[in-house]
Short mmCIF file of N, CA and C in Angstrom, two decimals:
data_model
loop_
_atom_site.label_atom_id
_atom_site.label_comp_id
_atom_site.label_asym_id
_atom_site.label_seq_id
_atom_site.Cartn_x
_atom_site.Cartn_y
_atom_site.Cartn_z
N MET A 1493 0.85 -1.17 0.00
CA MET A 1493 0.00 0.00 0.00
C MET A 1493 0.90 1.23 0.00
N GLY A 1494 0.57 2.20 -0.84
CA GLY A 1494 1.33 3.43 -0.92
C GLY A 1494 0.92 4.42 0.16
N LYS A 1495 1.53 5.58 0.08
CA LYS A 1495 1.22 6.65 1.04
C LYS A 1495 -0.20 7.14 0.82
N LEU A 1496 -0.94 7.31 1.91
CA LEU A 1496 -2.31 7.80 1.81
C LEU A 1496 -2.32 9.29 1.53
N PRO A 1497 -3.28 9.76 0.74
CA PRO A 1497 -3.35 11.20 0.46
C PRO A 1497 -3.87 11.97 1.67
N GLU A 1498 -3.53 13.23 1.74
CA GLU A 1498 -4.04 14.10 2.79
C GLU A 1498 -5.53 14.29 2.61
N THR A 1499 -6.27 14.29 3.72
CA THR A 1499 -7.71 14.50 3.63
C THR A 1499 -7.99 15.98 3.43
N PRO A 1500 -9.12 16.31 2.80
CA PRO A 1500 -9.43 17.72 2.56
C PRO A 1500 -9.74 18.44 3.87
N SER A 1501 -9.42 19.71 3.91
CA SER A 1501 -9.71 20.54 5.08
C SER A 1501 -11.19 20.87 5.11
N GLN A 1502 -11.75 20.86 6.34
CA GLN A 1502 -13.15 21.22 6.51
C GLN A 1502 -13.26 22.12 7.73
N THR A 1503 -14.15 23.07 7.66
CA THR A 1503 -14.39 23.97 8.77
C THR A 1503 -15.55 23.45 9.59
N ALA A 1504 -15.35 23.35 10.90
CA ALA A 1504 -16.39 22.82 11.78
C ALA A 1504 -17.47 23.86 12.06
N GLY A 1505 -17.16 25.11 11.88
CA GLY A 1505 -18.16 26.15 12.14
C GLY A 1505 -18.01 26.75 13.52
N PRO A 1506 -18.62 27.89 13.75
CA PRO A 1506 -18.45 28.58 15.02
C PRO A 1506 -19.33 28.05 16.14
N TYR A 1507 -20.19 27.06 15.87
CA TYR A 1507 -21.14 26.62 16.87
C TYR A 1507 -20.90 25.19 17.34
N LEU A 1508 -19.68 24.69 17.21
CA LEU A 1508 -19.44 23.29 17.52
C LEU A 1508 -19.70 22.96 18.97
N GLN A 1509 -19.48 23.88 19.91
CA GLN A 1509 -19.71 23.59 21.31
C GLN A 1509 -21.18 23.32 21.60
N ILE A 1510 -22.06 24.00 20.91
CA ILE A 1510 -23.49 23.82 21.17
C ILE A 1510 -23.91 22.38 20.89
N GLY A 1511 -23.42 21.79 19.82
CA GLY A 1511 -23.80 20.43 19.48
C GLY A 1511 -22.95 19.36 20.12
N LEU A 1512 -21.67 19.62 20.31
CA LEU A 1512 -20.76 18.60 20.81
C LEU A 1512 -20.48 18.68 22.30
N ALA A 1513 -20.59 19.86 22.88
CA ALA A 1513 -20.33 20.04 24.32
C ALA A 1513 -21.26 21.12 24.85
N PRO A 1514 -22.57 20.84 24.88
CA PRO A 1514 -23.52 21.88 25.25
C PRO A 1514 -23.34 22.41 26.66
N ALA A 1515 -22.97 21.59 27.63
CA ALA A 1515 -22.75 22.09 29.00
C ALA A 1515 -21.58 23.06 29.02
N ALA A 1516 -20.52 22.75 28.27
CA ALA A 1516 -19.37 23.65 28.20
C ALA A 1516 -19.73 24.96 27.51
N ALA A 1517 -20.76 24.93 26.66
CA ALA A 1517 -21.21 26.13 25.98
C ALA A 1517 -22.16 26.96 26.84
N GLY A 1518 -22.48 26.45 28.05
CA GLY A 1518 -23.32 27.20 28.96
C GLY A 1518 -24.81 26.95 28.83
N ILE A 1519 -25.19 25.87 28.17
CA ILE A 1519 -26.61 25.56 28.03
C ILE A 1519 -27.08 24.87 29.32
N ALA A 1520 -27.96 25.53 30.05
CA ALA A 1520 -28.43 25.04 31.35
C ALA A 1520 -29.11 23.69 31.21
N GLY A 1521 -28.76 22.77 32.10
CA GLY A 1521 -29.38 21.46 32.13
C GLY A 1521 -28.85 20.48 31.11
N ALA A 1522 -27.93 20.90 30.25
CA ALA A 1522 -27.38 20.01 29.22
C ALA A 1522 -26.26 19.17 29.82
N ALA A 1523 -26.06 17.99 29.26
CA ALA A 1523 -24.98 17.12 29.68
C ALA A 1523 -24.05 16.87 28.49
N ASP A 1524 -22.76 16.98 28.72
CA ASP A 1524 -21.79 16.71 27.67
C ASP A 1524 -21.56 15.21 27.57
N LEU A 1525 -21.50 14.68 26.35
CA LEU A 1525 -21.18 13.28 26.14
C LEU A 1525 -19.68 13.08 26.22
N GLY A 1526 -19.26 11.97 26.76
CA GLY A 1526 -17.85 11.61 26.71
C GLY A 1526 -16.98 12.22 27.77
N THR A 1527 -17.54 12.71 28.88
CA THR A 1527 -16.68 13.30 29.90
C THR A 1527 -15.96 12.23 30.72
N ALA A 1528 -16.46 11.00 30.76
CA ALA A 1528 -15.78 9.90 31.45
C ALA A 1528 -15.14 9.02 30.39
N ILE A 1529 -13.83 9.11 30.23
CA ILE A 1529 -13.13 8.37 29.18
C ILE A 1529 -13.01 6.89 29.53
N VAL A 1530 -12.80 6.60 30.81
CA VAL A 1530 -12.76 5.21 31.27
C VAL A 1530 -13.60 5.10 32.54
N PRO A 1531 -14.17 3.93 32.78
CA PRO A 1531 -14.94 3.75 34.01
C PRO A 1531 -14.03 3.88 35.24
N PRO A 1532 -14.58 4.28 36.38
CA PRO A 1532 -13.75 4.46 37.58
C PRO A 1532 -13.04 3.19 38.04
N ASN A 1533 -13.61 2.03 37.76
CA ASN A 1533 -13.01 0.77 38.20
C ASN A 1533 -12.18 0.09 37.11
N ALA A 1534 -11.84 0.79 36.04
CA ALA A 1534 -11.08 0.20 34.94
C ALA A 1534 -9.70 -0.23 35.42
N PRO A 1535 -9.28 -1.46 35.08
CA PRO A 1535 -7.94 -1.90 35.49
C PRO A 1535 -6.86 -1.17 34.70
N GLY A 1536 -5.70 -1.02 35.30
CA GLY A 1536 -4.56 -0.40 34.64
C GLY A 1536 -4.02 0.77 35.44
N GLU A 1537 -2.86 1.23 35.02
CA GLU A 1537 -2.20 2.35 35.68
C GLU A 1537 -2.92 3.65 35.34
N ARG A 1538 -3.36 4.38 36.35
CA ARG A 1538 -4.04 5.66 36.15
C ARG A 1538 -3.04 6.73 35.73
N ILE A 1539 -3.42 7.49 34.70
CA ILE A 1539 -2.58 8.60 34.23
C ILE A 1539 -3.46 9.82 34.00
N ARG A 1540 -2.83 10.97 34.01
CA ARG A 1540 -3.52 12.23 33.73
C ARG A 1540 -2.82 12.85 32.52
N ILE A 1541 -3.60 13.24 31.53
CA ILE A 1541 -3.10 13.92 30.33
C ILE A 1541 -3.52 15.38 30.44
N GLU A 1542 -2.59 16.28 30.22
CA GLU A 1542 -2.87 17.71 30.30
C GLU A 1542 -2.11 18.41 29.18
N GLY A 1543 -2.71 19.43 28.61
CA GLY A 1543 -2.03 20.16 27.55
C GLY A 1543 -2.78 21.42 27.15
N ARG A 1544 -2.25 22.07 26.14
CA ARG A 1544 -2.89 23.25 25.54
C ARG A 1544 -2.78 23.14 24.04
N VAL A 1545 -3.77 23.65 23.35
CA VAL A 1545 -3.72 23.76 21.90
C VAL A 1545 -3.41 25.22 21.59
N LEU A 1546 -2.39 25.45 20.77
CA LEU A 1546 -1.98 26.81 20.43
C LEU A 1546 -2.25 27.09 18.96
N ASP A 1547 -2.57 28.35 18.66
CA ASP A 1547 -2.75 28.72 17.25
C ASP A 1547 -1.39 29.05 16.63
N GLY A 1548 -1.39 29.48 15.40
CA GLY A 1548 -0.15 29.77 14.68
C GLY A 1548 0.68 30.88 15.29
N ASP A 1549 0.06 31.74 16.09
CA ASP A 1549 0.79 32.81 16.77
C ASP A 1549 1.21 32.43 18.18
N GLY A 1550 0.92 31.19 18.59
CA GLY A 1550 1.29 30.73 19.92
C GLY A 1550 0.28 31.06 21.00
N ALA A 1551 -0.89 31.59 20.63
CA ALA A 1551 -1.93 31.91 21.61
C ALA A 1551 -2.79 30.67 21.87
N PRO A 1552 -3.25 30.47 23.12
CA PRO A 1552 -4.10 29.31 23.41
C PRO A 1552 -5.43 29.38 22.65
N VAL A 1553 -5.86 28.24 22.13
CA VAL A 1553 -7.16 28.12 21.48
C VAL A 1553 -8.11 27.62 22.56
N THR A 1554 -9.07 28.46 22.94
CA THR A 1554 -9.94 28.10 24.07
C THR A 1554 -11.28 27.50 23.64
N ASP A 1555 -11.59 27.52 22.35
CA ASP A 1555 -12.87 26.96 21.91
C ASP A 1555 -12.67 25.70 21.08
N VAL A 1556 -11.64 24.94 21.39
CA VAL A 1556 -11.37 23.68 20.70
C VAL A 1556 -12.00 22.53 21.49
N LEU A 1557 -12.45 21.52 20.79
CA LEU A 1557 -12.93 20.30 21.41
C LEU A 1557 -11.90 19.22 21.10
N ILE A 1558 -11.45 18.51 22.12
CA ILE A 1558 -10.48 17.44 21.93
C ILE A 1558 -11.20 16.13 22.19
N GLU A 1559 -11.23 15.28 21.17
CA GLU A 1559 -11.86 13.98 21.31
C GLU A 1559 -10.74 12.94 21.37
N VAL A 1560 -10.87 11.97 22.26
CA VAL A 1560 -9.82 10.97 22.46
C VAL A 1560 -10.41 9.57 22.31
N TRP A 1561 -9.65 8.69 21.68
CA TRP A 1561 -9.94 7.26 21.62
C TRP A 1561 -8.69 6.54 22.08
N GLN A 1562 -8.86 5.46 22.80
CA GLN A 1562 -7.70 4.69 23.23
C GLN A 1562 -8.09 3.25 23.53
N ALA A 1563 -7.09 2.38 23.55
CA ALA A 1563 -7.28 1.00 23.96
C ALA A 1563 -7.20 0.91 25.48
N ASP A 1564 -7.64 -0.21 26.02
CA ASP A 1564 -7.52 -0.43 27.46
C ASP A 1564 -6.09 -0.85 27.81
N ALA A 1565 -5.85 -1.17 29.05
CA ALA A 1565 -4.50 -1.52 29.52
C ALA A 1565 -3.97 -2.79 28.85
N GLU A 1566 -4.87 -3.61 28.32
CA GLU A 1566 -4.46 -4.85 27.64
C GLU A 1566 -4.29 -4.65 26.12
N GLY A 1567 -4.49 -3.44 25.64
CA GLY A 1567 -4.34 -3.17 24.21
C GLY A 1567 -5.56 -3.53 23.38
N GLN A 1568 -6.74 -3.54 24.00
CA GLN A 1568 -7.97 -3.87 23.29
C GLN A 1568 -8.88 -2.65 23.23
N TYR A 1569 -9.50 -2.43 22.08
CA TYR A 1569 -10.54 -1.41 21.97
C TYR A 1569 -11.85 -2.09 22.36
N ALA A 1570 -12.47 -1.59 23.41
CA ALA A 1570 -13.67 -2.23 23.94
C ALA A 1570 -14.84 -1.25 23.92
N PRO A 1571 -16.05 -1.74 23.67
CA PRO A 1571 -17.24 -0.86 23.70
C PRO A 1571 -17.38 -0.20 25.08
N GLY A 1572 -17.70 1.08 25.08
CA GLY A 1572 -17.90 1.79 26.33
C GLY A 1572 -16.63 2.14 27.07
N PHE A 1573 -15.50 1.98 26.43
CA PHE A 1573 -14.22 2.23 27.09
C PHE A 1573 -13.32 3.06 26.16
N GLY A 1574 -12.65 4.04 26.72
CA GLY A 1574 -11.59 4.71 25.99
C GLY A 1574 -12.02 5.75 24.98
N TRP A 1575 -13.22 6.29 25.12
CA TRP A 1575 -13.66 7.36 24.23
C TRP A 1575 -14.16 8.49 25.10
N GLY A 1576 -13.80 9.72 24.72
CA GLY A 1576 -14.30 10.85 25.47
C GLY A 1576 -14.01 12.16 24.77
N ARG A 1577 -14.56 13.22 25.34
CA ARG A 1577 -14.36 14.58 24.83
C ARG A 1577 -14.02 15.49 25.99
N VAL A 1578 -13.10 16.41 25.74
CA VAL A 1578 -12.76 17.41 26.74
C VAL A 1578 -12.69 18.77 26.07
N MET A 1579 -12.98 19.78 26.86
CA MET A 1579 -12.87 21.17 26.42
C MET A 1579 -11.82 21.84 27.29
N PRO A 1580 -11.06 22.78 26.75
CA PRO A 1580 -10.10 23.48 27.58
C PRO A 1580 -10.76 24.51 28.49
N ASP A 1581 -10.05 24.89 29.53
CA ASP A 1581 -10.50 25.97 30.39
C ASP A 1581 -10.59 27.23 29.53
N PRO A 1582 -11.71 27.97 29.57
CA PRO A 1582 -11.87 29.13 28.69
C PRO A 1582 -10.90 30.27 28.99
N GLU A 1583 -10.31 30.29 30.17
CA GLU A 1583 -9.36 31.36 30.51
C GLU A 1583 -7.93 30.99 30.14
N THR A 1584 -7.51 29.77 30.47
CA THR A 1584 -6.11 29.37 30.30
C THR A 1584 -5.86 28.57 29.03
N GLY A 1585 -6.90 27.94 28.51
CA GLY A 1585 -6.73 27.07 27.35
C GLY A 1585 -6.19 25.70 27.70
N ILE A 1586 -6.06 25.39 28.99
CA ILE A 1586 -5.52 24.09 29.41
C ILE A 1586 -6.66 23.07 29.46
N PHE A 1587 -6.40 21.90 28.88
CA PHE A 1587 -7.35 20.79 28.97
C PHE A 1587 -6.68 19.66 29.75
N SER A 1588 -7.49 18.81 30.32
CA SER A 1588 -6.94 17.64 31.00
C SER A 1588 -8.00 16.56 31.06
N PHE A 1589 -7.54 15.32 31.18
CA PHE A 1589 -8.43 14.20 31.42
C PHE A 1589 -7.65 13.10 32.10
N GLU A 1590 -8.38 12.28 32.85
CA GLU A 1590 -7.77 11.15 33.53
C GLU A 1590 -8.23 9.88 32.85
N THR A 1591 -7.30 8.94 32.72
CA THR A 1591 -7.56 7.70 32.01
C THR A 1591 -6.62 6.63 32.56
N VAL A 1592 -6.50 5.53 31.85
CA VAL A 1592 -5.50 4.51 32.18
C VAL A 1592 -4.50 4.45 31.05
N LYS A 1593 -3.29 4.07 31.39
CA LYS A 1593 -2.24 3.94 30.37
C LYS A 1593 -2.65 2.82 29.41
N PRO A 1594 -2.77 3.14 28.11
CA PRO A 1594 -3.20 2.11 27.16
C PRO A 1594 -2.10 1.08 26.92
N GLY A 1595 -2.52 -0.13 26.58
CA GLY A 1595 -1.58 -1.17 26.22
C GLY A 1595 -1.23 -1.10 24.74
N ALA A 1596 -0.25 -1.89 24.34
CA ALA A 1596 0.16 -1.95 22.93
C ALA A 1596 -0.95 -2.58 22.10
N VAL A 1597 -1.25 -1.97 20.97
CA VAL A 1597 -2.31 -2.42 20.06
C VAL A 1597 -1.65 -3.12 18.87
N PRO A 1598 -2.22 -4.24 18.39
CA PRO A 1598 -1.66 -4.87 17.20
C PRO A 1598 -1.74 -3.95 15.98
N GLY A 1599 -0.66 -3.88 15.23
CA GLY A 1599 -0.60 -3.07 14.02
C GLY A 1599 -0.49 -3.94 12.79
N PRO A 1600 0.02 -3.37 11.69
CA PRO A 1600 0.19 -4.14 10.46
C PRO A 1600 1.04 -5.39 10.69
N GLY A 1601 0.62 -6.50 10.16
CA GLY A 1601 1.35 -7.75 10.34
C GLY A 1601 1.29 -8.26 11.78
N ASN A 1602 0.37 -7.75 12.56
CA ASN A 1602 0.18 -8.10 13.96
C ASN A 1602 1.36 -7.66 14.84
N ALA A 1603 2.22 -6.80 14.32
CA ALA A 1603 3.33 -6.26 15.13
C ALA A 1603 2.75 -5.27 16.14
N PRO A 1604 3.24 -5.28 17.37
CA PRO A 1604 2.67 -4.36 18.37
C PRO A 1604 3.05 -2.91 18.10
N GLN A 1605 2.07 -2.03 18.20
CA GLN A 1605 2.33 -0.60 18.12
C GLN A 1605 2.66 -0.10 19.53
N ALA A 1606 3.34 1.02 19.60
CA ALA A 1606 3.59 1.63 20.90
C ALA A 1606 2.26 2.04 21.52
N PRO A 1607 2.13 1.94 22.84
CA PRO A 1607 0.91 2.43 23.48
C PRO A 1607 0.68 3.89 23.11
N HIS A 1608 -0.55 4.24 22.77
CA HIS A 1608 -0.82 5.60 22.29
C HIS A 1608 -2.28 5.97 22.48
N LEU A 1609 -2.55 7.25 22.36
CA LEU A 1609 -3.90 7.80 22.34
C LEU A 1609 -4.13 8.37 20.95
N ASN A 1610 -5.35 8.33 20.48
CA ASN A 1610 -5.73 8.97 19.22
C ASN A 1610 -6.53 10.21 19.59
N LEU A 1611 -6.10 11.36 19.09
CA LEU A 1611 -6.78 12.61 19.39
C LEU A 1611 -7.32 13.23 18.11
N TRP A 1612 -8.49 13.84 18.22
CA TRP A 1612 -9.11 14.57 17.12
C TRP A 1612 -9.43 15.95 17.66
N LEU A 1613 -8.95 16.98 17.01
CA LEU A 1613 -9.18 18.36 17.43
C LEU A 1613 -10.21 19.00 16.50
N VAL A 1614 -11.22 19.62 17.10
CA VAL A 1614 -12.25 20.30 16.32
C VAL A 1614 -12.32 21.75 16.81
N ALA A 1615 -12.14 22.67 15.90
CA ALA A 1615 -12.21 24.10 16.25
C ALA A 1615 -12.56 24.89 15.02
N ARG A 1616 -12.88 26.17 15.22
CA ARG A 1616 -13.14 27.03 14.08
C ARG A 1616 -11.92 27.07 13.17
N GLY A 1617 -12.16 26.94 11.88
CA GLY A 1617 -11.08 27.05 10.91
C GLY A 1617 -10.30 25.77 10.70
N ILE A 1618 -10.63 24.73 11.42
CA ILE A 1618 -9.89 23.46 11.24
C ILE A 1618 -10.75 22.54 10.42
#
């Protein structure tokens, strides 16, 4: 298989928080989906991921949605496990979530991949 082509750029629009994270957008009584990435009793080493998304000028992007997918500690993608969404703090732009350290996932030829998280960033202009 050759190199995959780059996917086309798409703009998410200025209202992504309303549909994807309504509580973070300030909609009273709304619940955000995906705030619990792993169940509280999930086996594995607990870790905390924290970061900031910066724009081209180095300023924090505060209206970005970060979606995460990951395998469990045994390297398996399981229903109801390892998916979530986080929003950064609107003042600092810092986001964080708690999860378990993922295990190695089988890759091409069943060779183990390094333990990793898959992140998808959604923001205006992306």
